[in-house]
mmCIF file of C-alpha atoms in Angstrom:
data_model
loop_
_atom_site.group_PDB
_atom_site.id
_atom_site.type_symbol
_atom_site.label_atom_id
_atom_site.label_comp_id
_atom_site.label_asym_id
_atom_site.label_seq_id
_atom_site.Cartn_x
_atom_site.Cartn_y
_atom_site.Cartn_z
ATOM 1 C CA UNK A 1 135.511 140.817 113.926
ATOM 2 C CA UNK A 2 132.879 140.095 111.329
ATOM 3 C CA UNK A 3 129.637 141.871 111.926
ATOM 4 C CA UNK A 4 126.738 139.603 112.685
ATOM 5 C CA UNK A 5 123.586 139.789 110.644
ATOM 6 C CA UNK A 6 120.452 140.911 112.430
ATOM 7 C CA UNK A 7 118.764 137.564 111.871
ATOM 8 C CA UNK A 8 121.646 135.760 113.427
ATOM 9 C CA UNK A 9 121.526 138.072 116.416
ATOM 10 C CA UNK A 10 117.875 137.533 116.955
ATOM 11 C CA UNK A 11 118.359 133.778 116.558
ATOM 12 C CA UNK A 12 120.975 133.843 119.287
ATOM 13 C CA UNK A 13 118.499 135.452 121.603
ATOM 14 C CA UNK A 14 115.743 133.054 120.780
ATOM 15 C CA UNK A 15 117.670 129.823 121.055
ATOM 16 C CA UNK A 16 117.606 129.080 124.733
ATOM 17 C CA UNK A 17 115.340 126.087 124.840
ATOM 18 C CA UNK A 18 114.441 123.532 122.226
ATOM 19 C CA UNK A 19 110.941 122.323 121.827
ATOM 20 C CA UNK A 20 110.527 118.850 120.543
ATOM 21 C CA UNK A 21 107.885 117.059 118.582
ATOM 22 C CA UNK A 22 108.049 113.285 118.702
ATOM 23 C CA UNK A 23 107.211 111.006 115.816
ATOM 24 C CA UNK A 24 107.809 107.533 117.178
ATOM 25 C CA UNK A 25 106.835 104.181 115.764
ATOM 26 C CA UNK A 26 106.843 100.845 117.551
ATOM 27 C CA UNK A 27 109.571 100.750 120.240
ATOM 28 C CA UNK A 28 110.570 104.328 119.421
ATOM 29 C CA UNK A 29 109.576 106.068 122.611
ATOM 30 C CA UNK A 30 111.585 103.618 124.737
ATOM 31 C CA UNK A 31 114.676 105.240 123.300
ATOM 32 C CA UNK A 32 113.753 108.630 124.689
ATOM 33 C CA UNK A 33 112.258 107.517 128.012
ATOM 34 C CA UNK A 34 115.586 107.593 129.945
ATOM 35 C CA UNK A 35 116.136 111.142 128.705
ATOM 36 C CA UNK A 36 112.697 112.201 129.861
ATOM 37 C CA UNK A 37 112.987 110.383 133.189
ATOM 38 C CA UNK A 38 114.349 111.849 136.383
ATOM 39 C CA UNK A 39 117.908 110.596 136.106
ATOM 40 C CA UNK A 40 118.828 112.459 132.940
ATOM 41 C CA UNK A 41 115.836 114.797 133.009
ATOM 42 C CA UNK A 42 115.853 116.760 129.789
ATOM 43 C CA UNK A 43 113.563 119.465 131.087
ATOM 44 C CA UNK A 44 116.326 121.064 133.164
ATOM 45 C CA UNK A 45 117.896 122.074 129.830
ATOM 46 C CA UNK A 46 114.647 123.488 128.590
ATOM 47 C CA UNK A 47 113.875 120.591 126.298
ATOM 48 C CA UNK A 48 110.189 119.868 126.384
ATOM 49 C CA UNK A 49 107.880 117.804 124.280
ATOM 50 C CA UNK A 50 105.127 119.880 122.700
ATOM 51 C CA UNK A 51 101.772 118.757 121.469
ATOM 52 C CA UNK A 52 101.791 120.284 118.020
ATOM 53 C CA UNK A 53 104.395 120.380 115.255
ATOM 54 C CA UNK A 54 103.572 124.070 114.787
ATOM 55 C CA UNK A 55 105.242 124.811 118.125
ATOM 56 C CA UNK A 56 108.252 122.604 117.625
ATOM 57 C CA UNK A 57 111.836 123.378 116.677
ATOM 58 C CA UNK A 58 113.065 119.829 116.573
ATOM 59 C CA UNK A 59 111.512 116.695 115.163
ATOM 60 C CA UNK A 60 112.633 113.495 116.855
ATOM 61 C CA UNK A 61 111.957 110.592 114.563
ATOM 62 C CA UNK A 62 112.437 107.087 115.841
ATOM 63 C CA UNK A 63 111.429 103.479 115.351
ATOM 64 C CA UNK A 64 111.026 101.838 111.965
ATOM 65 C CA UNK A 65 109.095 104.000 109.527
ATOM 66 C CA UNK A 66 106.596 102.305 107.286
ATOM 67 C CA UNK A 67 105.642 103.634 103.890
ATOM 68 C CA UNK A 68 102.389 104.814 105.400
ATOM 69 C CA UNK A 69 103.824 106.531 108.474
ATOM 70 C CA UNK A 70 106.589 108.327 106.612
ATOM 71 C CA UNK A 71 103.930 110.269 104.737
ATOM 72 C CA UNK A 72 102.605 111.527 108.058
ATOM 73 C CA UNK A 73 106.157 112.396 109.116
ATOM 74 C CA UNK A 74 106.581 114.446 105.957
ATOM 75 C CA UNK A 75 103.412 116.364 106.698
ATOM 76 C CA UNK A 76 104.597 116.994 110.245
ATOM 77 C CA UNK A 77 107.901 118.276 108.915
ATOM 78 C CA UNK A 78 106.153 120.639 106.545
ATOM 79 C CA UNK A 79 104.044 122.081 109.348
ATOM 80 C CA UNK A 80 107.026 122.955 111.530
ATOM 81 C CA UNK A 81 108.183 126.585 111.480
ATOM 82 C CA UNK A 82 111.683 127.502 110.319
ATOM 83 C CA UNK A 83 114.390 126.993 111.475
ATOM 84 C CA UNK A 84 113.724 123.309 111.900
ATOM 85 C CA UNK A 85 115.927 120.401 112.760
ATOM 86 C CA UNK A 86 115.334 116.686 112.271
ATOM 87 C CA UNK A 87 117.054 114.179 114.525
ATOM 88 C CA UNK A 88 116.931 110.486 113.636
ATOM 89 C CA UNK A 89 117.252 108.251 116.679
ATOM 90 C CA UNK A 90 118.254 104.636 116.477
ATOM 91 C CA UNK A 91 119.252 102.248 113.754
ATOM 92 C CA UNK A 92 115.808 101.262 112.465
ATOM 93 C CA UNK A 93 114.982 104.814 111.546
ATOM 94 C CA UNK A 94 118.188 105.401 109.689
ATOM 95 C CA UNK A 95 118.659 102.203 107.700
ATOM 96 C CA UNK A 96 115.719 99.969 108.401
ATOM 97 C CA UNK A 97 117.814 98.164 111.026
ATOM 98 C CA UNK A 98 116.583 94.648 111.594
ATOM 99 C CA UNK A 99 113.767 95.350 109.112
ATOM 100 C CA UNK A 100 116.248 95.725 106.264
ATOM 101 C CA UNK A 101 114.373 93.092 104.208
ATOM 102 C CA UNK A 102 110.837 94.020 105.177
ATOM 103 C CA UNK A 103 108.509 94.852 102.321
ATOM 104 C CA UNK A 104 106.878 97.753 104.108
ATOM 105 C CA UNK A 105 109.551 99.767 105.915
ATOM 106 C CA UNK A 106 111.730 102.471 104.467
ATOM 107 C CA UNK A 107 115.436 101.785 104.121
ATOM 108 C CA UNK A 108 116.940 105.267 103.881
ATOM 109 C CA UNK A 109 115.396 108.082 105.840
ATOM 110 C CA UNK A 110 117.141 110.803 103.864
ATOM 111 C CA UNK A 111 115.274 109.731 100.723
ATOM 112 C CA UNK A 112 112.181 111.104 102.422
ATOM 113 C CA UNK A 113 113.216 113.830 104.888
ATOM 114 C CA UNK A 114 116.185 116.199 105.189
ATOM 115 C CA UNK A 115 117.852 114.790 108.282
ATOM 116 C CA UNK A 116 120.116 117.118 110.263
ATOM 117 C CA UNK A 117 121.694 114.611 112.590
ATOM 118 C CA UNK A 118 121.794 110.874 113.095
ATOM 119 C CA UNK A 119 122.069 109.365 116.547
ATOM 120 C CA UNK A 120 123.023 105.714 116.131
ATOM 121 C CA UNK A 121 122.432 102.953 118.627
ATOM 122 C CA UNK A 122 119.713 100.548 119.554
ATOM 123 C CA UNK A 123 118.658 102.342 121.663
ATOM 124 C CA UNK A 124 120.905 105.425 121.588
ATOM 125 C CA UNK A 125 122.426 106.363 124.947
ATOM 126 C CA UNK A 126 120.965 109.431 126.683
ATOM 127 C CA UNK A 127 124.416 111.008 126.591
ATOM 128 C CA UNK A 128 124.368 110.732 122.811
ATOM 129 C CA UNK A 129 120.961 112.395 122.649
ATOM 130 C CA UNK A 130 122.226 115.250 124.829
ATOM 131 C CA UNK A 131 125.338 115.700 122.747
ATOM 132 C CA UNK A 132 123.218 115.900 119.604
ATOM 133 C CA UNK A 133 120.958 118.453 121.280
ATOM 134 C CA UNK A 134 123.899 120.598 122.320
ATOM 135 C CA UNK A 135 125.006 120.511 118.706
ATOM 136 C CA UNK A 136 121.642 121.900 117.713
ATOM 137 C CA UNK A 137 122.485 125.108 119.609
ATOM 138 C CA UNK A 138 125.782 125.162 117.764
ATOM 139 C CA UNK A 139 124.016 124.510 114.501
ATOM 140 C CA UNK A 140 121.591 127.381 114.984
ATOM 141 C CA UNK A 141 124.338 129.773 115.999
ATOM 142 C CA UNK A 142 126.329 128.937 112.890
ATOM 143 C CA UNK A 143 123.335 129.387 110.624
ATOM 144 C CA UNK A 144 123.374 132.324 108.268
ATOM 145 C CA UNK B 1 89.480 64.752 128.360
ATOM 146 C CA UNK B 2 88.636 66.211 131.683
ATOM 147 C CA UNK B 3 85.734 68.207 132.948
ATOM 148 C CA UNK B 4 82.131 68.590 131.961
ATOM 149 C CA UNK B 5 81.705 68.672 128.186
ATOM 150 C CA UNK B 6 77.928 69.013 128.151
ATOM 151 C CA UNK B 7 77.908 72.389 126.386
ATOM 152 C CA UNK B 8 80.429 71.315 123.786
ATOM 153 C CA UNK B 9 78.714 68.021 123.010
ATOM 154 C CA UNK B 10 75.318 69.590 122.657
ATOM 155 C CA UNK B 11 76.613 72.322 120.378
ATOM 156 C CA UNK B 12 78.516 69.907 118.166
ATOM 157 C CA UNK B 13 75.536 67.586 117.922
ATOM 158 C CA UNK B 14 73.228 70.402 116.893
ATOM 159 C CA UNK B 15 75.535 71.753 114.210
ATOM 160 C CA UNK B 16 76.520 68.351 112.795
ATOM 161 C CA UNK B 17 72.940 67.074 112.586
ATOM 162 C CA UNK B 18 71.535 70.322 111.158
ATOM 163 C CA UNK B 19 74.136 71.023 108.498
ATOM 164 C CA UNK B 20 75.711 67.640 107.760
ATOM 165 C CA UNK B 21 79.301 68.768 108.385
ATOM 166 C CA UNK B 22 82.357 67.315 110.080
ATOM 167 C CA UNK B 23 83.354 68.452 113.510
ATOM 168 C CA UNK B 24 85.052 67.408 116.689
ATOM 169 C CA UNK B 25 85.676 68.459 120.233
ATOM 170 C CA UNK B 26 89.309 69.467 120.236
ATOM 171 C CA UNK B 27 89.476 69.741 124.001
ATOM 172 C CA UNK B 28 87.640 71.416 126.830
ATOM 173 C CA UNK B 29 85.925 74.589 125.591
ATOM 174 C CA UNK B 30 87.145 74.069 122.029
ATOM 175 C CA UNK B 31 84.919 72.897 119.177
ATOM 176 C CA UNK B 32 86.118 72.607 115.598
ATOM 177 C CA UNK B 33 83.848 72.551 112.560
ATOM 178 C CA UNK B 34 85.034 71.844 109.021
ATOM 179 C CA UNK B 35 82.663 73.020 106.346
ATOM 180 C CA UNK B 36 82.561 74.660 102.914
ATOM 181 C CA UNK B 37 81.710 78.148 101.807
ATOM 182 C CA UNK B 38 78.131 77.300 100.807
ATOM 183 C CA UNK B 39 77.280 76.326 104.377
ATOM 184 C CA UNK B 40 79.298 79.066 106.063
ATOM 185 C CA UNK B 41 76.683 81.787 106.307
ATOM 186 C CA UNK B 42 73.936 79.533 107.599
ATOM 187 C CA UNK B 43 76.207 78.000 110.241
ATOM 188 C CA UNK B 44 77.399 81.447 111.306
ATOM 189 C CA UNK B 45 73.818 82.667 111.605
ATOM 190 C CA UNK B 46 72.970 79.620 113.663
ATOM 191 C CA UNK B 47 75.970 80.223 115.920
ATOM 192 C CA UNK B 48 75.044 83.867 116.413
ATOM 193 C CA UNK B 49 71.564 82.840 117.491
ATOM 194 C CA UNK B 50 73.101 80.359 119.932
ATOM 195 C CA UNK B 51 74.966 83.178 121.640
ATOM 196 C CA UNK B 52 78.272 83.310 119.776
ATOM 197 C CA UNK B 53 78.236 87.060 119.586
ATOM 198 C CA UNK B 54 81.976 87.657 119.746
ATOM 199 C CA UNK B 55 83.945 87.141 116.550
ATOM 200 C CA UNK B 56 87.485 86.941 117.913
ATOM 201 C CA UNK B 57 89.324 86.707 114.649
ATOM 202 C CA UNK B 58 89.338 85.676 111.038
ATOM 203 C CA UNK B 59 92.571 84.220 109.766
ATOM 204 C CA UNK B 60 93.763 82.747 106.505
ATOM 205 C CA UNK B 61 96.280 79.945 106.081
ATOM 206 C CA UNK B 62 98.004 79.443 102.764
ATOM 207 C CA UNK B 63 98.322 75.729 101.886
ATOM 208 C CA UNK B 64 100.321 76.272 98.752
ATOM 209 C CA UNK B 65 100.952 72.595 97.900
ATOM 210 C CA UNK B 66 97.254 71.798 98.014
ATOM 211 C CA UNK B 67 96.377 74.983 96.126
ATOM 212 C CA UNK B 68 93.996 76.084 98.822
ATOM 213 C CA UNK B 69 93.406 78.796 101.375
ATOM 214 C CA UNK B 70 91.954 77.825 104.715
ATOM 215 C CA UNK B 71 89.851 80.517 106.356
ATOM 216 C CA UNK B 72 89.336 80.141 110.089
ATOM 217 C CA UNK B 73 86.652 81.919 112.082
ATOM 218 C CA UNK B 74 86.987 81.995 115.863
ATOM 219 C CA UNK B 75 83.749 82.592 117.716
ATOM 220 C CA UNK B 76 83.363 83.001 121.438
ATOM 221 C CA UNK B 77 80.240 82.658 123.511
ATOM 222 C CA UNK B 78 80.111 84.510 126.806
ATOM 223 C CA UNK B 79 77.261 82.329 128.083
ATOM 224 C CA UNK B 80 78.551 78.896 127.122
ATOM 225 C CA UNK B 81 82.240 79.809 127.484
ATOM 226 C CA UNK B 82 83.097 77.856 124.348
ATOM 227 C CA UNK B 83 85.379 78.809 121.490
ATOM 228 C CA UNK B 84 83.810 77.640 118.264
ATOM 229 C CA UNK B 85 86.222 77.383 115.344
ATOM 230 C CA UNK B 86 84.758 77.212 111.866
ATOM 231 C CA UNK B 87 87.078 76.340 109.002
ATOM 232 C CA UNK B 88 86.450 76.539 105.308
ATOM 233 C CA UNK B 89 88.682 75.718 102.373
ATOM 234 C CA UNK B 90 88.678 77.783 99.189
ATOM 235 C CA UNK B 91 90.668 77.638 96.001
ATOM 236 C CA UNK B 92 93.844 79.715 95.697
ATOM 237 C CA UNK B 93 92.930 80.832 92.199
ATOM 238 C CA UNK B 94 90.554 83.786 92.358
ATOM 239 C CA UNK B 95 89.943 83.258 96.065
ATOM 240 C CA UNK B 96 86.563 84.417 97.214
ATOM 241 C CA UNK B 97 84.411 83.756 100.240
ATOM 242 C CA UNK B 98 81.068 85.052 101.455
ATOM 243 C CA UNK B 99 81.378 87.935 103.882
ATOM 244 C CA UNK B 100 80.126 87.475 107.425
ATOM 245 C CA UNK B 101 79.835 91.229 107.882
ATOM 246 C CA UNK B 102 76.060 90.860 107.518
ATOM 247 C CA UNK B 103 76.136 88.887 110.776
ATOM 248 C CA UNK B 104 78.839 90.502 112.912
ATOM 249 C CA UNK B 105 78.887 93.860 111.137
ATOM 250 C CA UNK B 106 81.980 96.025 111.789
ATOM 251 C CA UNK B 107 83.569 93.345 113.900
ATOM 252 C CA UNK B 108 83.933 91.146 110.839
ATOM 253 C CA UNK B 109 84.465 94.000 108.449
ATOM 254 C CA UNK B 110 87.893 95.025 109.742
ATOM 255 C CA UNK B 111 89.207 91.435 109.875
ATOM 256 C CA UNK B 112 88.057 90.784 106.343
ATOM 257 C CA UNK B 113 89.626 94.001 105.180
ATOM 258 C CA UNK B 114 92.993 92.939 106.562
ATOM 259 C CA UNK B 115 92.761 89.451 105.115
ATOM 260 C CA UNK B 116 91.813 90.896 101.756
ATOM 261 C CA UNK B 117 94.910 93.062 101.853
ATOM 262 C CA UNK B 118 97.350 90.393 103.019
ATOM 263 C CA UNK B 119 96.065 87.402 101.023
ATOM 264 C CA UNK B 120 93.910 88.878 98.273
ATOM 265 C CA UNK B 121 90.802 87.003 99.338
ATOM 266 C CA UNK B 122 87.662 88.628 97.958
ATOM 267 C CA UNK B 123 84.963 88.757 100.626
ATOM 268 C CA UNK B 124 81.700 89.067 98.740
ATOM 269 C CA UNK B 125 79.231 91.318 100.510
ATOM 270 C CA UNK B 126 81.807 93.384 102.390
ATOM 271 C CA UNK B 127 81.374 96.978 101.298
ATOM 272 C CA UNK B 128 84.761 98.350 102.343
ATOM 273 C CA UNK B 129 87.862 96.400 101.344
ATOM 274 C CA UNK B 130 90.143 99.419 101.012
ATOM 275 C CA UNK B 131 93.844 99.009 101.878
ATOM 276 C CA UNK B 132 94.472 99.106 105.592
ATOM 277 C CA UNK B 133 98.224 99.014 106.300
ATOM 278 C CA UNK B 134 99.880 99.057 102.907
ATOM 279 C CA UNK B 135 99.885 102.252 100.894
ATOM 280 C CA UNK B 136 100.222 102.212 97.115
ATOM 281 C CA UNK B 137 100.874 98.496 97.077
ATOM 282 C CA UNK B 138 101.807 97.091 93.680
ATOM 283 C CA UNK B 139 103.063 93.548 94.219
ATOM 284 C CA UNK B 140 101.402 90.299 95.233
ATOM 285 C CA UNK B 141 99.581 90.256 98.557
ATOM 286 C CA UNK B 142 102.511 89.947 100.970
ATOM 287 C CA UNK B 143 101.365 87.083 103.188
ATOM 288 C CA UNK B 144 101.030 84.652 100.309
ATOM 289 C CA UNK B 145 103.608 81.882 100.384
ATOM 290 C CA UNK B 146 104.673 82.530 96.803
ATOM 291 C CA UNK B 147 105.463 86.194 97.520
ATOM 292 C CA UNK B 148 109.247 86.492 97.531
ATOM 293 C CA UNK B 149 109.786 89.421 99.831
ATOM 294 C CA UNK B 150 113.596 89.461 99.428
ATOM 295 C CA UNK B 151 113.241 89.900 95.668
ATOM 296 C CA UNK B 152 110.575 92.521 96.163
ATOM 297 C CA UNK B 153 112.691 94.505 98.629
ATOM 298 C CA UNK B 154 115.741 94.342 96.391
ATOM 299 C CA UNK B 155 113.725 95.601 93.468
ATOM 300 C CA UNK B 156 111.851 98.313 95.345
ATOM 301 C CA UNK B 157 114.421 99.665 97.789
ATOM 302 C CA UNK B 158 117.953 98.640 96.885
ATOM 303 C CA UNK B 159 117.994 99.545 93.234
ATOM 304 C CA UNK B 160 119.772 102.845 93.614
ATOM 305 C CA UNK B 161 123.478 103.492 93.363
ATOM 306 C CA UNK B 162 124.219 104.091 96.961
ATOM 307 C CA UNK B 163 127.564 103.211 98.503
ATOM 308 C CA UNK B 164 126.105 102.386 101.867
ATOM 309 C CA UNK B 165 123.732 99.822 100.436
ATOM 310 C CA UNK B 166 126.170 97.895 98.286
ATOM 311 C CA UNK B 167 126.647 95.622 101.267
ATOM 312 C CA UNK B 168 123.018 94.593 101.147
ATOM 313 C CA UNK B 169 122.913 93.990 97.441
ATOM 314 C CA UNK B 170 125.887 91.650 97.314
#
């Protein structure tokens, strides 16, 4: 068996819970509300929403992003400590969605931010959000 | 028309006789005044003195065929319970209007800032007309009728060779 690097080992220990910072425009938070609510309750898996990007592992980005708000999102991303993961929720975030011909919304998120995972849907199902989050654990474990 | 229109009639009479403008009672609690930009400030001052302390909104309508912008000021009086609507017409070329920020201060300032951004109307006397929603905007003001937003979006966003966006460009 290949010997694990010390960083990887320590990462394995650390990654038990993921802390989330939300950057949501317009209807964005509606997409996460079922996950936060008591039926799917994300806190039982240790996923909590933190108040500062400096505490966060994961950036949830949702809703249409305007040219003005994407600048703020970039600053948030830069403030997050490594290793960091960006999840794009919903179709508007990824492609502009129904705002595909709007003069003031971005059309490709990955022109602006390195996106780790896309969760499609309008809104995405809570199951999809959970599957993406379980893949984050996988992603961190596979990191060098 | 139903109800007691005493407030509305008195207000309309005062404004029409003082400033020689057109006006009508649209319906209960609604008074419309059509004027020009020379009279605007004096009428607004008069209205403020009469108790119209709430400037609900300033909006601009683009009448492209007539080559004019119509600026509409909605004023509300808490005492009289009347919505006074003042309308002025200005030219579409080099549009400019006097600012009412000397009368309603910050209340007017933010509305004028938005209208300056979306229509390019220059409000003379307003000291802060910096961009509000749009960052680094290059094109025409976007709410103008002659702004072709499809062309603009194609030029600005869909000009890259990207497989996923071929669908949009076709």
